[in-house]
Amino acid sequence: MSVVKRPNGKWRARYRDAAGKEHARHFDRKVDADRWHASMKTALARGEWVDPALSRVTVGDWAARWFANQVQLKPSTRQRYGSLLRRQVLPVWERVPLSAVTHADVGEWVRRMTQAGLAPSTVRQAHRVFSLLLALAVRDGRLTRNVASGVRLPRVGRAEKVFLTHGQVGELAAAAEPYGLIIRVLAYTGLRWASWPRCACGGWIW
């Protein structure tokens, strides 16, 4: 490992990874070269070093590989993940290298989606998809950590309950004949369908 000044006035910092391969970068200032050189040395010593060539892959390319390998997903889940990638993730991150994604950037992305009026559940699902593909990049040795972890997400509020009026219950019961009596019993007693009594033969008691 060394930092030397080149004939053109640039400062060249270089080091060798655990496999013996040399890596180098050039800087205008020696202080920047020293700082980068020290950070690489520390990362190697801690086992946190990542090959720059692996982390230069774009989010778009990595997302395609990640999505193609999600063979465990149900068709409905796969369709939802694909939609989230196309509509929320890739328009922002497609051309960004994995190494350039920061925790702050992910937080800003979540904030912009929220301010744009997207439902909290949609924002949370989009973040989950992005976090999953970054987690795979960590396991694949392309990133040292998942920068999407710990980002503050909007809360999903409870949907307001809707109660039928007496008139609406009557209309529903009339439309459901010959099961109008069941509608009225369920509406006015609060019974859930699972608690409806059965006879000894296993059928429902009407």
XYZ file of N, CA and C in Angstrom:
618
model
N 0.841 -1.189 0.000
C 0.000 0.000 0.000
C 0.879 1.244 0.000
N 0.500 2.232 -0.808
C 1.334 3.428 -0.868
C 0.564 4.586 -1.476
N 1.067 5.784 -1.225
C 0.550 7.010 -1.820
C 1.751 7.752 -2.406
N 1.760 7.951 -3.722
C 2.901 8.603 -4.370
C 2.396 9.689 -5.310
N 3.251 10.683 -5.534
C 2.916 11.759 -6.449
C 3.371 11.402 -7.849
N 2.469 11.585 -8.810
C 2.761 11.255 -10.191
C 3.395 12.457 -10.907
N 4.055 12.229 -12.042
C 4.675 13.333 -12.802
C 3.672 14.415 -13.211
N 2.411 14.044 -13.377
C 1.403 15.028 -13.782
C 0.832 15.820 -12.609
N 1.399 15.600 -11.407
C 0.955 16.335 -10.235
C -0.146 15.648 -9.440
N -0.723 14.588 -9.973
C -1.767 13.839 -9.273
C -1.130 12.952 -8.203
N -1.944 12.610 -7.200
C -1.507 11.696 -6.149
C -2.163 10.337 -6.373
N -1.338 9.314 -6.473
C -1.835 7.964 -6.721
C -1.791 7.152 -5.437
N -2.984 6.667 -5.027
C -3.082 5.786 -3.858
C -3.376 4.380 -4.361
N -2.657 3.395 -3.847
C -2.877 2.031 -4.301
C -2.761 1.056 -3.134
N -3.418 -0.076 -3.302
C -3.375 -1.136 -2.287
C -3.676 -2.463 -2.972
N -3.421 -3.545 -2.256
C -3.730 -4.876 -2.758
C -4.795 -5.509 -1.864
N -5.770 -6.158 -2.514
C -6.815 -6.806 -1.728
C -6.322 -8.143 -1.197
N -7.220 -8.880 -0.532
C -6.824 -10.148 0.088
C -6.341 -11.170 -0.930
N -6.790 -11.038 -2.180
C -6.371 -11.968 -3.227
C -5.088 -11.530 -3.923
N -4.554 -10.373 -3.526
C -3.319 -9.879 -4.120
C -3.517 -8.969 -5.312
N -4.761 -8.694 -5.668
C -5.035 -7.830 -6.814
C -4.843 -6.367 -6.412
N -4.168 -5.597 -7.278
C -3.900 -4.194 -6.970
C -5.056 -3.300 -7.410
N -5.364 -2.326 -6.569
C -6.383 -1.323 -6.859
C -5.770 0.048 -6.649
N -6.138 0.999 -7.500
C -5.545 2.333 -7.390
C -6.547 3.410 -7.776
N -6.359 4.598 -7.183
C -7.140 5.776 -7.549
C -6.227 6.987 -7.543
N -6.590 7.995 -8.329
C -5.784 9.212 -8.421
C -6.570 10.391 -7.856
N -5.874 11.255 -7.147
C -6.490 12.402 -6.478
C -5.691 13.670 -6.762
N -6.382 14.795 -6.680
C -5.699 16.081 -6.866
C -4.911 16.469 -5.627
N -5.422 16.069 -4.452
C -4.773 16.453 -3.194
C -4.265 15.219 -2.452
N -3.121 15.376 -1.801
C -2.538 14.266 -1.049
C -3.427 13.870 0.127
N -4.080 14.860 0.751
C -4.912 14.550 1.908
C -6.063 13.628 1.521
N -6.605 13.832 0.324
C -7.692 12.966 -0.133
C -7.178 11.560 -0.441
N -5.998 11.491 -1.024
C -5.397 10.192 -1.330
C -5.100 9.429 -0.045
N -4.570 10.143 0.950
C -4.267 9.504 2.238
C -5.543 9.002 2.915
N -6.584 9.811 2.836
C -7.842 9.430 3.493
C -8.430 8.180 2.845
N -8.432 8.147 1.512
C -8.971 6.977 0.808
C -8.119 5.742 1.071
N -6.807 5.937 1.045
C -5.874 4.846 1.286
C -6.086 4.253 2.682
N -6.276 5.117 3.669
C -6.487 4.656 5.043
C -7.815 3.917 5.190
N -8.854 4.412 4.497
C -10.159 3.770 4.597
C -10.137 2.371 3.989
N -9.410 2.203 2.884
C -9.298 0.885 2.276
C -8.504 -0.071 3.177
N -7.473 0.451 3.794
C -6.659 -0.364 4.693
C -7.492 -0.827 5.891
N -8.305 0.078 6.420
C -9.159 -0.267 7.561
C -10.217 -1.294 7.166
N -10.828 -1.101 5.991
C -11.855 -2.035 5.527
C -11.283 -3.436 5.342
N -10.080 -3.529 4.817
C -9.439 -4.829 4.641
C -9.161 -5.483 5.988
N -8.696 -4.695 6.933
C -8.363 -5.237 8.248
C -9.609 -5.736 8.979
N -10.748 -5.078 8.773
C -11.986 -5.453 9.454
C -12.794 -6.497 8.693
N -12.344 -6.845 7.496
C -13.100 -7.790 6.691
C -14.332 -7.170 6.063
N -14.337 -5.843 5.921
C -15.487 -5.126 5.370
C -15.244 -4.635 3.946
N -14.133 -5.024 3.380
C -13.791 -4.520 2.048
C -14.682 -5.154 0.987
N -15.102 -4.356 0.019
C -15.917 -4.821 -1.102
C -15.209 -4.443 -2.393
N -15.138 -5.390 -3.318
C -14.508 -5.122 -4.608
C -15.292 -4.024 -5.326
N -14.667 -2.906 -5.641
C -15.371 -1.806 -6.314
C -16.060 -2.228 -7.600
N -15.498 -3.189 -8.307
C -16.098 -3.631 -9.567
C -17.464 -4.267 -9.335
N -17.639 -4.945 -8.189
C -18.915 -5.591 -7.890
C -19.986 -4.585 -7.501
N -19.592 -3.527 -6.811
C -20.577 -2.550 -6.348
C -20.901 -1.485 -7.387
N -20.220 -1.530 -8.551
C -20.512 -0.557 -9.597
C -21.732 -0.933 -10.424
N -22.241 -2.158 -10.271
C -23.435 -2.563 -11.013
C -24.589 -1.641 -10.632
N -25.423 -1.294 -11.601
C -26.527 -0.369 -11.326
C -27.676 -1.086 -10.622
N -28.493 -0.310 -9.945
C -29.667 -0.857 -9.273
C -30.581 -1.540 -10.283
N -30.711 -0.935 -11.479
C -31.570 -1.517 -12.497
C -31.130 -2.913 -12.906
N -29.822 -3.080 -13.157
C -29.305 -4.394 -13.548
C -29.435 -5.401 -12.403
N -29.140 -4.935 -11.203
C -29.218 -5.838 -10.049
C -30.666 -6.207 -9.733
N -31.579 -5.257 -9.887
C -32.992 -5.527 -9.642
C -33.519 -6.593 -10.595
N -33.069 -6.547 -11.836
C -33.503 -7.546 -12.820
C -33.038 -8.935 -12.407
N -31.803 -9.045 -11.930
C -31.280 -10.341 -11.496
C -32.002 -10.808 -10.248
N -32.216 -9.892 -9.308
C -32.915 -10.249 -8.071
C -34.326 -10.741 -8.360
N -35.057 -9.999 -9.188
C -36.458 -10.335 -9.455
C -36.577 -11.662 -10.197
N -35.672 -11.919 -11.115
C -35.726 -13.162 -11.893
C -35.549 -14.386 -11.003
N -34.863 -14.228 -9.881
C -34.581 -15.361 -8.997
C -35.588 -15.532 -7.859
N -36.633 -14.715 -7.836
C -37.632 -14.833 -6.768
C -38.667 -15.897 -7.118
N -38.194 -17.125 -7.273
C -39.064 -18.226 -7.716
C -40.015 -18.687 -6.612
N -39.774 -18.268 -5.363
C -40.606 -18.722 -4.259
C -41.885 -17.908 -4.108
N -42.008 -16.818 -4.840
C -43.145 -15.929 -4.671
C -44.412 -16.496 -5.300
N -45.542 -16.209 -4.659
C -46.826 -16.535 -5.260
C -47.029 -15.622 -6.474
N -47.804 -16.052 -7.461
C -48.028 -15.225 -8.647
C -48.528 -13.825 -8.312
N -49.431 -13.713 -7.337
C -49.964 -12.397 -6.981
C -48.886 -11.516 -6.356
N -48.037 -12.120 -5.510
C -46.947 -11.358 -4.878
C -45.916 -10.948 -5.914
N -45.605 -11.840 -6.820
C -44.637 -11.526 -7.872
C -45.136 -10.379 -8.748
N -46.429 -10.405 -9.052
C -47.004 -9.331 -9.858
C -46.931 -7.999 -9.109
N -47.211 -8.030 -7.806
C -47.162 -6.798 -7.009
C -45.739 -6.263 -6.921
N -44.756 -7.142 -6.690
C -43.367 -6.715 -6.614
C -42.910 -6.112 -7.951
N -43.323 -6.744 -9.050
C -42.959 -6.229 -10.366
C -43.525 -4.849 -10.605
N -44.762 -4.640 -10.179
C -45.395 -3.330 -10.334
C -44.686 -2.276 -9.499
N -44.309 -2.629 -8.279
C -43.599 -1.686 -7.406
C -42.233 -1.324 -7.995
N -41.556 -2.295 -8.578
C -40.271 -2.018 -9.215
C -40.438 -1.027 -10.366
N -41.415 -1.285 -11.222
C -41.607 -0.449 -12.413
C -42.065 0.962 -12.064
N -42.929 1.082 -11.071
C -43.559 2.372 -10.795
C -42.841 3.222 -9.749
N -42.277 2.587 -8.733
C -41.676 3.362 -7.651
C -40.153 3.249 -7.554
N -39.616 2.057 -7.759
C -38.183 1.864 -7.526
C -37.325 2.283 -8.718
N -37.550 1.688 -9.868
C -36.667 1.917 -11.013
C -36.692 3.339 -11.572
N -37.837 4.039 -11.571
C -37.793 5.416 -12.081
C -36.794 6.308 -11.347
N -36.500 5.974 -10.099
C -35.566 6.780 -9.301
C -34.173 6.167 -9.273
N -34.078 4.846 -9.158
C -32.807 4.203 -8.854
C -32.178 3.429 -10.005
N -32.851 3.290 -11.127
C -32.400 2.365 -12.181
C -30.946 2.549 -12.587
N -30.491 3.778 -12.783
C -29.139 4.011 -13.290
C -28.122 4.320 -12.190
N -28.538 4.227 -10.940
C -27.645 4.532 -9.816
C -26.834 3.284 -9.449
N -25.507 3.388 -9.336
C -24.705 2.233 -8.909
C -25.071 1.824 -7.478
N -24.978 0.565 -7.176
C -25.269 0.105 -5.817
C -24.435 0.852 -4.780
N -23.178 1.086 -5.120
C -22.268 1.734 -4.172
C -22.639 3.185 -3.896
N -23.451 3.794 -4.774
C -23.799 5.209 -4.618
C -25.078 5.418 -3.816
N -25.791 4.350 -3.486
C -27.027 4.481 -2.716
C -26.687 4.705 -1.249
N -27.240 5.761 -0.648
C -26.971 6.066 0.754
C -28.250 5.979 1.583
N -28.063 5.851 2.877
C -29.194 5.805 3.805
C -30.029 7.077 3.699
N -29.355 8.214 3.608
C -30.053 9.493 3.503
C -30.856 9.576 2.207
N -30.294 9.061 1.123
C -30.998 9.088 -0.167
C -32.271 8.252 -0.113
N -32.203 7.099 0.540
C -33.379 6.240 0.658
C -34.455 6.936 1.491
N -34.025 7.607 2.568
C -34.971 8.355 3.384
C -35.638 9.471 2.601
N -34.874 10.149 1.756
C -35.425 11.215 0.919
C -36.413 10.652 -0.090
N -36.107 9.503 -0.635
C -37.011 8.836 -1.581
C -38.340 8.492 -0.917
N -38.272 7.965 0.282
C -39.496 7.644 1.035
C -40.294 8.908 1.306
N -39.608 9.991 1.659
C -40.298 11.253 1.943
C -41.000 11.788 0.707
N -40.333 11.719 -0.449
C -40.934 12.230 -1.675
C -42.164 11.414 -2.081
N -42.095 10.108 -1.916
C -43.254 9.282 -2.236
C -44.432 9.629 -1.329
N -44.141 9.862 -0.068
C -45.201 10.206 0.887
C -45.821 11.548 0.544
N -44.977 12.532 0.240
C -45.479 13.864 -0.095
C -46.226 13.880 -1.422
N -45.921 12.918 -2.294
C -46.620 12.832 -3.579
C -48.022 12.270 -3.427
N -48.355 11.832 -2.230
C -49.707 11.349 -1.976
C -49.897 9.850 -2.060
N -48.807 9.087 -2.187
C -48.936 7.633 -2.217
C -49.407 7.128 -0.858
N -50.221 6.105 -0.861
C -50.717 5.522 0.381
C -49.546 4.993 1.206
N -49.595 5.139 2.537
C -48.510 4.636 3.380
C -48.177 3.172 3.111
N -49.200 2.344 2.853
C -48.939 0.926 2.583
C -48.128 0.751 1.301
N -48.401 1.572 0.279
C -47.655 1.495 -0.978
C -46.206 1.914 -0.763
N -46.004 2.982 0.000
C -44.646 3.448 0.302
C -43.866 2.363 1.040
N -44.495 1.757 2.013
C -43.827 0.716 2.797
C -43.490 -0.502 1.930
N -44.384 -0.868 1.033
C -44.132 -2.019 0.159
C -43.009 -1.721 -0.835
N -42.983 -0.496 -1.378
C -41.912 -0.115 -2.299
C -40.560 -0.155 -1.584
N -40.537 0.358 -0.366
C -39.310 0.325 0.427
C -38.890 -1.112 0.701
N -39.842 -1.986 0.979
C -39.518 -3.396 1.256
C -38.859 -4.043 0.044
N -39.406 -3.819 -1.144
C -38.830 -4.402 -2.354
C -37.396 -3.910 -2.545
N -37.186 -2.609 -2.373
C -35.845 -2.042 -2.534
C -34.898 -2.616 -1.486
N -35.380 -2.738 -0.258
C -34.552 -3.280 0.815
C -34.181 -4.734 0.556
N -35.108 -5.502 0.006
C -34.829 -6.910 -0.281
C -33.735 -7.078 -1.329
N -33.770 -6.252 -2.370
C -32.739 -6.402 -3.399
C -31.381 -5.902 -2.910
N -31.387 -4.911 -2.008
C -30.126 -4.465 -1.420
C -29.581 -5.515 -0.458
N -30.467 -6.206 0.251
C -30.033 -7.250 1.176
C -29.331 -8.374 0.419
N -29.831 -8.691 -0.764
C -29.179 -9.718 -1.575
C -27.798 -9.244 -2.024
N -27.666 -7.951 -2.318
C -26.366 -7.401 -2.716
C -25.361 -7.524 -1.574
N -25.830 -7.384 -0.343
C -24.945 -7.556 0.819
C -24.494 -9.008 0.904
N -25.445 -9.939 0.771
C -25.099 -11.368 0.849
C -24.177 -11.785 -0.295
N -24.270 -11.098 -1.415
C -23.450 -11.421 -2.583
C -22.080 -10.750 -2.537
N -21.813 -9.995 -1.470
C -20.516 -9.350 -1.331
C -20.350 -8.083 -2.140
N -21.468 -7.467 -2.556
C -21.403 -6.236 -3.347
C -21.552 -4.988 -2.492
N -22.115 -5.135 -1.311
C -22.264 -4.041 -0.368
C -21.889 -4.535 1.024
N -21.445 -3.620 1.860
C -21.092 -4.014 3.227
C -22.302 -4.012 4.144
N -23.333 -3.236 3.805
C -24.537 -3.184 4.635
C -25.723 -2.730 3.796
N -26.895 -2.988 4.314
C -28.138 -2.591 3.645
C -28.506 -1.188 4.114
N -28.307 -0.193 3.276
C -28.540 1.193 3.682
C -30.027 1.531 3.790
N -30.901 0.635 3.327
C -32.343 0.882 3.448
C -32.858 0.518 4.830
N -32.060 -0.217 5.604
C -32.478 -0.619 6.947
C -32.536 0.599 7.866
N -33.584 0.646 8.683
C -33.704 1.718 9.666
C -34.292 3.006 9.148
N -34.675 3.063 7.875
C -35.297 4.271 7.329
C -36.698 4.421 7.915
N -37.045 5.621 8.338
C -38.367 5.861 8.918
C -39.435 5.780 7.829
N -40.493 5.038 8.123
C -41.558 4.814 7.155
C -42.881 5.370 7.675
N -43.771 5.771 6.766
C -45.070 6.301 7.210
C -45.908 5.212 7.860
N -46.685 5.622 8.833
C -47.545 4.662 9.522
C -48.804 4.405 8.705
N -49.249 3.169 8.757
C -50.485 2.800 8.074
C -51.628 2.937 9.064
N -52.531 3.899 8.807
C -53.652 4.123 9.713
C -54.737 3.077 9.527
N -55.531 2.901 10.541
C -56.640 1.962 10.456
C -57.771 2.558 9.619
N -58.323 1.727 8.767
C -59.429 2.192 7.932
C -60.661 2.465 8.794
N -61.356 3.543 8.477
C -62.553 3.903 9.236
C -63.664 2.891 8.963
N -64.283 2.401 10.033
C -65.339 1.411 9.895
C -66.625 2.062 9.391
N -67.337 1.331 8.560
C -68.598 1.811 8.003
C -69.730 0.967 8.565
N -70.754 1.635 9.120
C -71.890 0.931 9.710
C -73.138 1.227 8.882
N -73.919 0.170 8.616
C -75.145 0.325 7.842
C -76.264 0.886 8.714
N -77.106 1.692 8.090
C -78.306 2.180 8.784
C -79.353 1.074 8.761
N -80.431 1.271 9.548
C -81.496 0.277 9.570
C -82.079 0.075 8.166
N -82.209 1.182 7.458
C -82.748 1.092 6.104
C -81.851 0.303 5.180
N -80.528 0.517 5.298
C -79.575 -0.187 4.441
C -79.547 -1.684 4.758
N -79.684 -2.019 6.072
C -79.740 -3.430 6.449
C -80.960 -4.084 5.810
N -82.107 -3.376 5.860
C -83.325 -3.908 5.251
C -83.174 -4.125 3.757
N -82.547 -3.158 3.072
C -82.348 -3.281 1.629
C -81.421 -4.451 1.298
N -80.365 -4.611 2.099
C -79.429 -5.703 1.869
C -80.106 -7.053 2.110
N -80.911 -7.125 3.176
C -81.601 -8.375 3.489
C -82.590 -8.737 2.382
N -83.306 -7.742 1.880
C -84.276 -8.002 0.815
C -83.583 -8.481 -0.456
N -82.421 -7.900 -0.750
C -81.693 -8.279 -1.954
C -81.065 -9.665 -1.832
N -80.857 -10.121 -0.565
C -80.192 -11.401 -0.340
C -81.158 -12.545 -0.119
N -82.467 -12.298 -0.268
C -83.432 -13.383 -0.064
C -83.095 -14.582 -0.955
N -83.242 -15.807 -0.424
C -83.976 -16.172 0.811
C -83.128 -16.167 2.067
N -82.010 -15.429 2.069
C -81.140 -15.411 3.234
C -81.242 -14.104 4.015
N -82.382 -13.425 3.854
C -82.554 -12.148 4.529
C -82.479 -12.253 6.032
N -83.005 -13.339 6.595
C -82.987 -13.522 8.051
C -81.555 -13.604 8.562
N -80.701 -14.300 7.815
C -79.293 -14.414 8.229
C -78.643 -13.041 8.261
N -78.927 -12.215 7.243
C -78.363 -10.866 7.184
C -78.774 -10.072 8.409
N -80.049 -10.150 8.784
C -80.549 -9.386 9.935
C -79.938 -9.879 11.241
N -79.812 -11.204 11.387
C -79.211 -11.755 12.611
C -77.765 -11.312 12.743
N -77.011 -11.402 11.659
C -75.610 -10.989 11.702
C -75.473 -9.496 11.969
N -76.357 -8.699 11.366
C -76.274 -7.242 11.508
C -76.590 -6.780 12.917
N -77.570 -7.412 13.570
C -78.058 -6.900 14.860
C -77.552 -7.660 16.074
N -76.873 -8.795 15.861
C -76.329 -9.530 17.006
C -74.816 -9.415 17.099
N -74.166 -9.053 15.990
C -72.713 -8.940 16.007
C -71.997 -10.264 15.839
N -72.738 -11.329 15.543
C -72.117 -12.638 15.339
C -71.186 -12.600 14.120
N -70.075 -13.296 14.234
C -69.201 -13.479 13.086
C -69.585 -14.771 12.387
N -69.269 -14.848 11.090
C -69.660 -16.028 10.321
C -69.066 -17.299 10.919
N -67.845 -17.225 11.436
C -67.185 -18.409 11.989
C -67.885 -18.922 13.241
N -68.661 -18.049 13.906
C -69.326 -18.462 15.133
C -70.753 -18.928 14.897
N -71.178 -18.965 13.624
C -72.534 -19.422 13.321
C -72.658 -20.900 13.703
N -73.735 -21.296 14.408
C -73.857 -22.680 14.902
C -73.997 -23.706 13.784
N -73.457 -24.887 14.020
C -73.575 -26.021 13.095
C -74.392 -27.134 13.739
N -74.987 -27.946 12.925
C -75.709 -29.086 13.435
C -74.755 -30.257 13.571
N -75.220 -31.385 14.129
C -74.364 -32.542 14.358
C -73.802 -33.106 13.068
N -74.500 -32.900 11.955
C -74.024 -33.432 10.671
C -72.927 -32.591 10.055
N -72.617 -31.445 10.682
C -71.571 -30.585 10.154
C -72.071 -29.447 9.309
N -73.351 -29.421 8.968
C -73.887 -28.332 8.170
C -74.267 -27.140 9.023
N -74.557 -26.018 8.348
C -74.966 -24.801 9.064
C -76.426 -24.903 9.505
N -76.712 -24.376 10.691
C -78.085 -24.313 11.191
C -78.725 -23.004 10.706
N -79.700 -23.100 9.845
C -80.346 -21.912 9.292
C -81.557 -21.526 10.122
